[in-house]
PDB file of C-alpha atoms and ligand atoms in Angstrom:
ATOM      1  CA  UNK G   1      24.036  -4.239  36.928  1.00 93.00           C
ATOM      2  CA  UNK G   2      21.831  -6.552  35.263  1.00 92.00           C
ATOM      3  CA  UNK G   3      21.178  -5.909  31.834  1.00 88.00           C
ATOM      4  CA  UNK G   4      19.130  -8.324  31.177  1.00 86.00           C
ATOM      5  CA  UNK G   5      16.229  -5.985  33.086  1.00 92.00           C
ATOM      6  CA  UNK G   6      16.373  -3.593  29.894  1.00 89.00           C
ATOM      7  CA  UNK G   7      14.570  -6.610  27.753  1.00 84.00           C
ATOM      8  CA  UNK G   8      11.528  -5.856  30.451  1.00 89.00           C
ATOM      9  CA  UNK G   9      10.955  -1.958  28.470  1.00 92.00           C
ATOM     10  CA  UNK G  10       8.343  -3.045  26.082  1.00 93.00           C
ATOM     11  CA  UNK G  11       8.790  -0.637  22.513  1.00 95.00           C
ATOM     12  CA  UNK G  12       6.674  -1.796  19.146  1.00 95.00           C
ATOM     13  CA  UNK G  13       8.293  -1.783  15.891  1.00 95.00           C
ATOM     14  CA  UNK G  14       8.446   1.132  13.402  1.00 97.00           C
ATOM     15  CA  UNK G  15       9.329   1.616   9.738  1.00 97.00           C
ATOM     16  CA  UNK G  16      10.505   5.843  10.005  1.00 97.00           C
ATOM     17  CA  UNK G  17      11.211   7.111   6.972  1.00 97.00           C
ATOM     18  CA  UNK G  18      12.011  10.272   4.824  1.00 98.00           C
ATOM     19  CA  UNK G  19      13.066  11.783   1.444  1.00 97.00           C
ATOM     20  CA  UNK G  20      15.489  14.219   1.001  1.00 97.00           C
ATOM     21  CA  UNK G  21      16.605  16.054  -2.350  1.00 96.00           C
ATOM     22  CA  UNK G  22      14.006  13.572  -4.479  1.00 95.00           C
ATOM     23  CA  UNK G  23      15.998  10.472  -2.186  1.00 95.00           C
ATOM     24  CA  UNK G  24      13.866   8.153  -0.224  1.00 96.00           C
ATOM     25  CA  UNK G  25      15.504   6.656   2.623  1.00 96.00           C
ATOM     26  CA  UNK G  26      14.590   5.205   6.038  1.00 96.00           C
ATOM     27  CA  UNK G  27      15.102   2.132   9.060  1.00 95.00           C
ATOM     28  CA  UNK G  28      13.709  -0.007  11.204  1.00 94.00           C
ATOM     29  CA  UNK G  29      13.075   1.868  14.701  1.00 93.00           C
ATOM     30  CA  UNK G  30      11.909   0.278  18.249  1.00 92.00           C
ATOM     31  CA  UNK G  31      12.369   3.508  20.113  1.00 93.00           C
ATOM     32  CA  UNK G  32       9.715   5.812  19.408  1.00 96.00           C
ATOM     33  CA  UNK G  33       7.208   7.351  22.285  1.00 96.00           C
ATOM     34  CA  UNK G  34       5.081  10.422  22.586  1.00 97.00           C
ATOM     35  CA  UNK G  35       6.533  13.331  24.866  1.00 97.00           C
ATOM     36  CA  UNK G  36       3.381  15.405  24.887  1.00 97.00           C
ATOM     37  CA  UNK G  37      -0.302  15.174  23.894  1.00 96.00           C
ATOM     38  CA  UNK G  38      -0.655  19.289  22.962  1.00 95.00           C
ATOM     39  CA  UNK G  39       0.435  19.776  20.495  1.00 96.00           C
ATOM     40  CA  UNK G  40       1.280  16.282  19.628  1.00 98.00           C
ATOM     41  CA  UNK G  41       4.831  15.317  20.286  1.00 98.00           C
ATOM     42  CA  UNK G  42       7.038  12.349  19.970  1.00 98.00           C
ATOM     43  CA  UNK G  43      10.874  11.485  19.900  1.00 98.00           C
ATOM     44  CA  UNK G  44      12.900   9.022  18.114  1.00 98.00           C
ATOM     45  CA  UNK G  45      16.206   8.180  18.829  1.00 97.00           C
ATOM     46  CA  UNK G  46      18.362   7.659  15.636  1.00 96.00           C
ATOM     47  CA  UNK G  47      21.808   6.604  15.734  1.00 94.00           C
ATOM     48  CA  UNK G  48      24.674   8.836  13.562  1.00 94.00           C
ATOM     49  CA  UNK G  49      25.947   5.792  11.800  1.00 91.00           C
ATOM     50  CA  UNK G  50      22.172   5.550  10.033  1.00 91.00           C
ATOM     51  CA  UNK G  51      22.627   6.728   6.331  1.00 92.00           C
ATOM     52  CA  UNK G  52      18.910   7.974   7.071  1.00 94.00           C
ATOM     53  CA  UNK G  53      19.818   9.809  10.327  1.00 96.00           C
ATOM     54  CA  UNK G  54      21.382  13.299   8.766  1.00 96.00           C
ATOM     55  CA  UNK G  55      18.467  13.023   6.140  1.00 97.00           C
ATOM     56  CA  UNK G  56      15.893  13.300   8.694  1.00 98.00           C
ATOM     57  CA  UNK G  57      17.731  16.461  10.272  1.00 98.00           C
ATOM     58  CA  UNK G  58      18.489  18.028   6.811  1.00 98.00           C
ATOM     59  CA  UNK G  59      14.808  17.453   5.641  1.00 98.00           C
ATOM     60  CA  UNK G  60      13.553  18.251   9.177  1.00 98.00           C
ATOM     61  CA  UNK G  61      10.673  15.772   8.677  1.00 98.00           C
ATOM     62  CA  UNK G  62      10.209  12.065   8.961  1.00 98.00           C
ATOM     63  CA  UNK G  63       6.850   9.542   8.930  1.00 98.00           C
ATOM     64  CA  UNK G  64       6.610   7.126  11.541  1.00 98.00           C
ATOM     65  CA  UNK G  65       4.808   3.498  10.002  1.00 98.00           C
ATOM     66  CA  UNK G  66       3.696   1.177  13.089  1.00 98.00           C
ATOM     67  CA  UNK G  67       4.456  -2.353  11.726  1.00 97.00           C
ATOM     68  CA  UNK G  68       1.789  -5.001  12.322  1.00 97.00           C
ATOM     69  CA  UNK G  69       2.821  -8.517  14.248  1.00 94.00           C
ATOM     70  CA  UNK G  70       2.493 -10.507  11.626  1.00 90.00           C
ATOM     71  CA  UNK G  71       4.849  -8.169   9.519  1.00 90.00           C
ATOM     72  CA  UNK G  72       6.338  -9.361   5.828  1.00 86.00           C
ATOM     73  CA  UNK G  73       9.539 -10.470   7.125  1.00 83.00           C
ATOM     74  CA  UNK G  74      10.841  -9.218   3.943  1.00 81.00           C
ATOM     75  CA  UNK G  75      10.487  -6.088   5.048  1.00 89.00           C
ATOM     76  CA  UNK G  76      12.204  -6.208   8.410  1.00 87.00           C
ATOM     77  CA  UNK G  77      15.333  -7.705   6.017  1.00 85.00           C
ATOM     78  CA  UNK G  78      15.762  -4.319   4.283  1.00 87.00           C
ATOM     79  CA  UNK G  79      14.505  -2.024   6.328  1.00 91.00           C
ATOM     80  CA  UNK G  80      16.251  -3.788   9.213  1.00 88.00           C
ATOM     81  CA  UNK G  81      19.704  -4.913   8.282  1.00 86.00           C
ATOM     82  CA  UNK G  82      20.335  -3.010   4.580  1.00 84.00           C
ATOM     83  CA  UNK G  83      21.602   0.876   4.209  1.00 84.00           C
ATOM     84  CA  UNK G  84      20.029   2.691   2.575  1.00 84.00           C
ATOM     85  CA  UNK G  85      22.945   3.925   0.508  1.00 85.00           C
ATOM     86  CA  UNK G  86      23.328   0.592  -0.918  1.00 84.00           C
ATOM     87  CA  UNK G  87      20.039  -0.107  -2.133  1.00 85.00           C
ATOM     88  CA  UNK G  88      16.719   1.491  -2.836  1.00 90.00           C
ATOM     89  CA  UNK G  89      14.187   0.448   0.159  1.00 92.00           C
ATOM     90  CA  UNK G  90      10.855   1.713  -1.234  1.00 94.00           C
ATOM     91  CA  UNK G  91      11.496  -0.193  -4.570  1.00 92.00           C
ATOM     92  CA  UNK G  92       8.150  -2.491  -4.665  1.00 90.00           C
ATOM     93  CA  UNK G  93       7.101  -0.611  -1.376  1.00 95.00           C
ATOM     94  CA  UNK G  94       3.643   0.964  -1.157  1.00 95.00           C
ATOM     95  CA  UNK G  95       4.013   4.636   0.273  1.00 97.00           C
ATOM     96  CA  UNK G  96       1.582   7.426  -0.004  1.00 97.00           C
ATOM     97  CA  UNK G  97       2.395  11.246   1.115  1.00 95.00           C
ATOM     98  CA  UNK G  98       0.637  13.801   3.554  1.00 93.00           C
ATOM     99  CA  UNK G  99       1.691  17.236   4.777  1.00 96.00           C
ATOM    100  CA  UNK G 100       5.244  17.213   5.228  1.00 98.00           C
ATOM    101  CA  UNK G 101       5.805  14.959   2.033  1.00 97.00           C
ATOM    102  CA  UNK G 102       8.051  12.195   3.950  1.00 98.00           C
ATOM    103  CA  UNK G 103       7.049   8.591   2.007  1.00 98.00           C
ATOM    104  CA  UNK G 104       4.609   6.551   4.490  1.00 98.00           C
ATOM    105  CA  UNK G 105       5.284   3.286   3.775  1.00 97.00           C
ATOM    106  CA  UNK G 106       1.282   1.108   4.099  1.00 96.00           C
ATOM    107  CA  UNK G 107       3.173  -2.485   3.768  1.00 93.00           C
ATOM    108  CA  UNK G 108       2.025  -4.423   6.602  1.00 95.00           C
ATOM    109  CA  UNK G 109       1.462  -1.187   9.061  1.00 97.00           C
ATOM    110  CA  UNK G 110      -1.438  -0.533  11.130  1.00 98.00           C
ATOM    111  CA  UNK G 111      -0.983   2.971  11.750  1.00 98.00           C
ATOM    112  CA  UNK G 112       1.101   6.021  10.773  1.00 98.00           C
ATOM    113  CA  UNK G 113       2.302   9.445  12.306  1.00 98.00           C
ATOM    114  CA  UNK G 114       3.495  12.267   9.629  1.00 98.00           C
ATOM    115  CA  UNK G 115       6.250  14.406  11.828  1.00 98.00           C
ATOM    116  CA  UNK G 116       8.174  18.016  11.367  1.00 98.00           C
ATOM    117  CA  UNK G 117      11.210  17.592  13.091  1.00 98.00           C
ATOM    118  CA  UNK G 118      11.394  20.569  16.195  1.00 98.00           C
ATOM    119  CA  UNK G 119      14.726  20.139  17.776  1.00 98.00           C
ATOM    120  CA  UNK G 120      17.368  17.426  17.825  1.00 98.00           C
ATOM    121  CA  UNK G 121      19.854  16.296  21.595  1.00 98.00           C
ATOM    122  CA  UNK G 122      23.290  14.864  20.703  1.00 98.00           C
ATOM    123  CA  UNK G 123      23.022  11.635  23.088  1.00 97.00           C
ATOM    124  CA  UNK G 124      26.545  10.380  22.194  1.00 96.00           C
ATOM    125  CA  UNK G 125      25.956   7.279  19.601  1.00 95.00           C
ATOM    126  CA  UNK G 126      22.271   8.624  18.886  1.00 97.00           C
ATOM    127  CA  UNK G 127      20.806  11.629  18.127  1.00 97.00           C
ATOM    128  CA  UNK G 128      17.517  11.842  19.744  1.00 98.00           C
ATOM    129  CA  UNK G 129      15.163  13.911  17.430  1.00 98.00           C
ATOM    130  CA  UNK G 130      12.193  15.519  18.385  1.00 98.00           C
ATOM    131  CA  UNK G 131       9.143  16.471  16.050  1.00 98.00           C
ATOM    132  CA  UNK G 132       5.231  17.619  16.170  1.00 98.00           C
ATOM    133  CA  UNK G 133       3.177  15.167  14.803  1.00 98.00           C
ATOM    134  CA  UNK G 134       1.220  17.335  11.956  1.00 98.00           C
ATOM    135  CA  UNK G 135      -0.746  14.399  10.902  1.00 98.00           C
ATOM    136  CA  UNK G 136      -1.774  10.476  11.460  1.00 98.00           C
ATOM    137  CA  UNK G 137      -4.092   8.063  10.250  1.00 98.00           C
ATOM    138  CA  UNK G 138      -5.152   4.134  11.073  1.00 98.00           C
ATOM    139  CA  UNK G 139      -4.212   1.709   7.874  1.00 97.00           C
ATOM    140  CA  UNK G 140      -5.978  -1.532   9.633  1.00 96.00           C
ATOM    141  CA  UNK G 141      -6.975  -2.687  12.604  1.00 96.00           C
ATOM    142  CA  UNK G 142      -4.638  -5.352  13.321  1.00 97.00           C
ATOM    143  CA  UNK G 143      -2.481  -5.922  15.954  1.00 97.00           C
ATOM    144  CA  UNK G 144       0.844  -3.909  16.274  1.00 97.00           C
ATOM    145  CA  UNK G 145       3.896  -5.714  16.488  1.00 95.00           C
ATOM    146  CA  UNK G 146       6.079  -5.762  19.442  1.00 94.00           C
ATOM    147  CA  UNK G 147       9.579  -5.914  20.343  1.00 89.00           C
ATOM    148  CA  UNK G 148       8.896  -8.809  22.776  1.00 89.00           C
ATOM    149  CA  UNK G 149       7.302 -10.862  20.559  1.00 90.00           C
ATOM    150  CA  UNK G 150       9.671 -10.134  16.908  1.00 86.00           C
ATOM    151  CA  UNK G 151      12.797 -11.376  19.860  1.00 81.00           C
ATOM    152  CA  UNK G 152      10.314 -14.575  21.038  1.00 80.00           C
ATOM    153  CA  UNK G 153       9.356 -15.320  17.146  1.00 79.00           C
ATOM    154  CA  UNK G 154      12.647 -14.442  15.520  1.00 73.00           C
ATOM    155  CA  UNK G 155      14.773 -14.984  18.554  1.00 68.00           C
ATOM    156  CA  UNK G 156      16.879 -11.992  17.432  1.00 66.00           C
ATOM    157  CA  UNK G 157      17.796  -9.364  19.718  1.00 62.00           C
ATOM    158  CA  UNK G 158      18.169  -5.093  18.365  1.00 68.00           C
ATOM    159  CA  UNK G 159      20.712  -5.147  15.790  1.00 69.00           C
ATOM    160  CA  UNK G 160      24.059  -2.811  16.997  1.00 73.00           C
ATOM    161  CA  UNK G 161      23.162   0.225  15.313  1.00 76.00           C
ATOM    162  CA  UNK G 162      19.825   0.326  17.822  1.00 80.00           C
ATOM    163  CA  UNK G 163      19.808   2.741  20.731  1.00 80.00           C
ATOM    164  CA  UNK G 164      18.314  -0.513  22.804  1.00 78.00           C
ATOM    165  CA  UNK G 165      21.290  -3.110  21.654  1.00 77.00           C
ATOM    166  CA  UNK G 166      23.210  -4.814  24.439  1.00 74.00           C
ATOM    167  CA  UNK G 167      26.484  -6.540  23.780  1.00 75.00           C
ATOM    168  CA  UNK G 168      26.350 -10.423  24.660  1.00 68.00           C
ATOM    169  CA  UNK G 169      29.087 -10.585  26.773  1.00 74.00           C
ATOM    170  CA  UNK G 170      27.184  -7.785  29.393  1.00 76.00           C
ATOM    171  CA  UNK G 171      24.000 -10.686  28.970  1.00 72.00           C
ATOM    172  CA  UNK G 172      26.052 -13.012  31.130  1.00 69.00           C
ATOM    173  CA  UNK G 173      24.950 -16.696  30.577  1.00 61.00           C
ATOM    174  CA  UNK G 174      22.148 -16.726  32.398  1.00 58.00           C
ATOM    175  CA  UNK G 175      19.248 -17.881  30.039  1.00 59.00           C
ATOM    176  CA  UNK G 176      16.148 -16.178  28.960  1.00 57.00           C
ATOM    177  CA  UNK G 177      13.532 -17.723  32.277  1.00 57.00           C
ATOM    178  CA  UNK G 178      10.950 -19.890  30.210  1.00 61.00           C
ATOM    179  CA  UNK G 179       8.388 -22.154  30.813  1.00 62.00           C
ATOM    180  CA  UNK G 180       9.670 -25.853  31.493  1.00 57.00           C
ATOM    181  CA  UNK G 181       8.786 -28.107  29.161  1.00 58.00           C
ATOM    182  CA  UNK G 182       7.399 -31.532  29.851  1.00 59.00           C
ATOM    183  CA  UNK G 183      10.244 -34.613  30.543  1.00 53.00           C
ATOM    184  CA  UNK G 184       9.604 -35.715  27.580  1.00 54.00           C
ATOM    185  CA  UNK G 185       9.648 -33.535  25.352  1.00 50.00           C
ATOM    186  CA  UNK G 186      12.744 -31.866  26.393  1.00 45.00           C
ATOM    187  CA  UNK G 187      14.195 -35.055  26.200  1.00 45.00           C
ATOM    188  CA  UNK G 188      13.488 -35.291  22.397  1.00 48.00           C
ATOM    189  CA  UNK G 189      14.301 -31.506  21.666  1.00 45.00           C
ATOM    190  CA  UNK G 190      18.027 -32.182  23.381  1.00 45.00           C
ATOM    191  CA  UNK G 191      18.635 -34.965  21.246  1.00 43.00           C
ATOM    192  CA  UNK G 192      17.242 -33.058  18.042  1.00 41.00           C
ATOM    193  CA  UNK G 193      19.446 -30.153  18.221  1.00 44.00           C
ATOM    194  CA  UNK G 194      22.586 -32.650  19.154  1.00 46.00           C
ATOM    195  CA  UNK G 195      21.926 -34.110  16.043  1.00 53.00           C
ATOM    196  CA  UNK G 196      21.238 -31.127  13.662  1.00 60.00           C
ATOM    197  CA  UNK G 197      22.330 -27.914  15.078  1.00 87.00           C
ATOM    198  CA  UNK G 198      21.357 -24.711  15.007  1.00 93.00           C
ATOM    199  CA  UNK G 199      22.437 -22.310  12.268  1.00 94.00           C
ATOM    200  CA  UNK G 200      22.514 -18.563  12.330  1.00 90.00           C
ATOM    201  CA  UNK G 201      22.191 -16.096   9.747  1.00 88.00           C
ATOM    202  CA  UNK G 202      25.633 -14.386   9.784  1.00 80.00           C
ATOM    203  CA  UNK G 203      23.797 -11.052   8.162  1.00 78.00           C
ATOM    204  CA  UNK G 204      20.751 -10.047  10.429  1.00 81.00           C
ATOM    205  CA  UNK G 205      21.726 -13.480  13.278  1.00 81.00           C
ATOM    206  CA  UNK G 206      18.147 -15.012  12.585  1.00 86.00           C
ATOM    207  CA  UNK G 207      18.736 -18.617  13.820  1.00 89.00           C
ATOM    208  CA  UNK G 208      17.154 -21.755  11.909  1.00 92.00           C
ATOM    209  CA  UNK G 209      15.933 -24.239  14.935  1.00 91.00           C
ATOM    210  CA  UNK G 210      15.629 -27.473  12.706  1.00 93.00           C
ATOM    211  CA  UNK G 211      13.259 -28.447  15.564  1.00 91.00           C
ATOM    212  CA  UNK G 212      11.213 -25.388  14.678  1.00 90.00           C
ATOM    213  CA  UNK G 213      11.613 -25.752  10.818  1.00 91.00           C
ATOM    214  CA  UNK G 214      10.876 -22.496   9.162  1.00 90.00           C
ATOM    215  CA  UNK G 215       6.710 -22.229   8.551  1.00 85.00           C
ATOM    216  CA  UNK G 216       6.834 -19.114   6.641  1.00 81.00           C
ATOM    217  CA  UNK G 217       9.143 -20.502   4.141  1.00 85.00           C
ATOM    218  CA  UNK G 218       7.080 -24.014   3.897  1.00 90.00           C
ATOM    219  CA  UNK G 219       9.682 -25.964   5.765  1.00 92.00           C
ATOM    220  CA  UNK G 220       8.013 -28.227   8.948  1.00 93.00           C
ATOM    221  CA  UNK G 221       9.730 -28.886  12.137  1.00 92.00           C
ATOM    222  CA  UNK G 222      12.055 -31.468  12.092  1.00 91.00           C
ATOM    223  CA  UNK G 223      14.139 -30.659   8.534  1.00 93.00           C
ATOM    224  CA  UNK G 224      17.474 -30.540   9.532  1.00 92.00           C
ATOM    225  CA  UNK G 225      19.616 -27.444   7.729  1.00 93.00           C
ATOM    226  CA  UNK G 226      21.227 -29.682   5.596  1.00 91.00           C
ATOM    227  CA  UNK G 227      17.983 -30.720   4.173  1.00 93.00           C
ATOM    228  CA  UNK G 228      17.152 -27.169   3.225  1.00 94.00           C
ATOM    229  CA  UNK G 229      16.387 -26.360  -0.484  1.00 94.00           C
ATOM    230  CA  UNK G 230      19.309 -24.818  -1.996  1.00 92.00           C
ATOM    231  CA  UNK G 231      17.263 -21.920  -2.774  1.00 91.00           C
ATOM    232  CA  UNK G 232      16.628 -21.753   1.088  1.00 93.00           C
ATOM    233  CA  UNK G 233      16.605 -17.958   1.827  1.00 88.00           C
ATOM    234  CA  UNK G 234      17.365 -16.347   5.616  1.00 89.00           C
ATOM    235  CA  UNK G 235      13.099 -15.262   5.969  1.00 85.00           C
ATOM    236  CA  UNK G 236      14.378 -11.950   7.431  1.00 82.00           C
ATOM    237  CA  UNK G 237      17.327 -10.400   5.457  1.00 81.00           C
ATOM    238  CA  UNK G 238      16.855 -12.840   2.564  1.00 78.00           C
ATOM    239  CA  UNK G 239      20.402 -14.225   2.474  1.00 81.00           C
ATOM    240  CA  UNK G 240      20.731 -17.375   1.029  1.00 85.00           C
ATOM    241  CA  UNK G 241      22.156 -20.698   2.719  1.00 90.00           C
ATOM    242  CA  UNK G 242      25.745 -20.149   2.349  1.00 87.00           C
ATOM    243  CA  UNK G 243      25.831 -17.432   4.973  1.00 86.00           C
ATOM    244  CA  UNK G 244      24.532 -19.380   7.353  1.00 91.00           C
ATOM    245  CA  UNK G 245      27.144 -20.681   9.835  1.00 90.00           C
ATOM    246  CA  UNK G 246      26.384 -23.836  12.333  1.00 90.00           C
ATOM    247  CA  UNK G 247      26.244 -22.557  15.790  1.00 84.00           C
ATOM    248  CA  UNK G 248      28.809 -23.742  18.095  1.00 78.00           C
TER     249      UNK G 248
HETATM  250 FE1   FE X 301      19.342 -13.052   7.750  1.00 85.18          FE
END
């Protein structure tokens, strides 16, 4: 079997969130789809280690927020890689509330679905949770961000809690197919990364390509980790520098 045919399923990106006895909680989601058009259906699949899976079942509602492509990375860092027992996610968040009362989050979304949960399937790690879709606006009309292109910008793959996560070792070696670059360029970008390395984010794996430099942070192409600011923060989990190990 080759796994490596399950990064061809395309999925977007999807802040679902809910509140539960006055608590707001809620994750990062790729797998989201509609199962039927009347009424309006759709399913998530949630897995049990979530903190905000068994609030979604016990408050039998969630809202869906479709995250736009150029999302605030910040908020892939909470929502993404943070529990939601350890800190408060909506804190600086924009939400607003429609009929089932579940917090929409507005942040860098283009749309949102509000959902009443209808019936739940134990699936083993995940619960897959199904829910009518009692109300849904636009927010902008930007693009919607994709899986594909959050792994090609971030080269990060579904963290482990995801239903769509694949362990490295069933990957294999075989590398990603991508377009060749030209002699010599490739030539350059060998001896670049010989020189600098590549670090990864031991929190959420983002990788720093000094080659690459980090635009979003400032930092051009070329800057070599160890010429990072001190202050230098991970631009998706926000950890700082020192957790950040050299890739070997
Ligand atoms: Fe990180």
């Amino acid at each position: 079997m080759n796994y490596r045919a399950f990064h061809k399923l395309s999925y977007g990106l999807y802040i679902i969130a809910t509140e539960h006895e006055g608590e707001k909680v809620g994750y990062i989601g790729n797998t989201a789809f509609q199962v039927t058009s009347e009424p309006s259906k759709i399913a998530i699949s949630s897995n049990k280690d979530n903190y905000s899976t068994q609030k979604i079942i016990d408050s039998k509602k969630f809202s869906l927020s479709v995250l736009k492509k150029e999302v605030e990375t910040s908020l892939i860092g909470k929502f993404g890689f943070m529990s939601s027992s350890d800190i408060d996610k909506f804190d600086g968040v924009m939400t607003k509330r429609s009929v089932t009362g579940a917090p929409i989050v507005i942040n860098s979304c283009v749309a949102w679905l509000d959902c009443k949960v209808l019936d739940t399937v134990d699936v083993g790690t995940h619960i897959l949770i199904i829910a009518e879709v009692v109300d849904s606006d636009i927010i902008s009309n930007e693009e919607p961000l994709t899986y594909d292109y959050y792994h090609k910008k971030y080269k990060m793959f579904a963290p482990k809690n995801a239903p769509t996560y694949i362990d490295k070792d069933k990957l294999g070696d075989e590398p990603e197919p991508e377009p060749e670059p030209p002699k010599e360029e490739k030539k350059e970008k060998a001896k670049t990364i010989d020189e600098n390395g590549v670090f990864t984010c031991s929190i959420c794996g983002f990788r720093y390509d000094p080659e690459e430099g980090d635009p979003s942070a400032g930092i051009p192409p070329g800057t070599p980790f160890e010429d990072l600011p001190d202050d230098y923060k991970c631009p998706i989990c926000n950890a700082s520098k020192e957790y950040f190990k050299k890739d070997l």
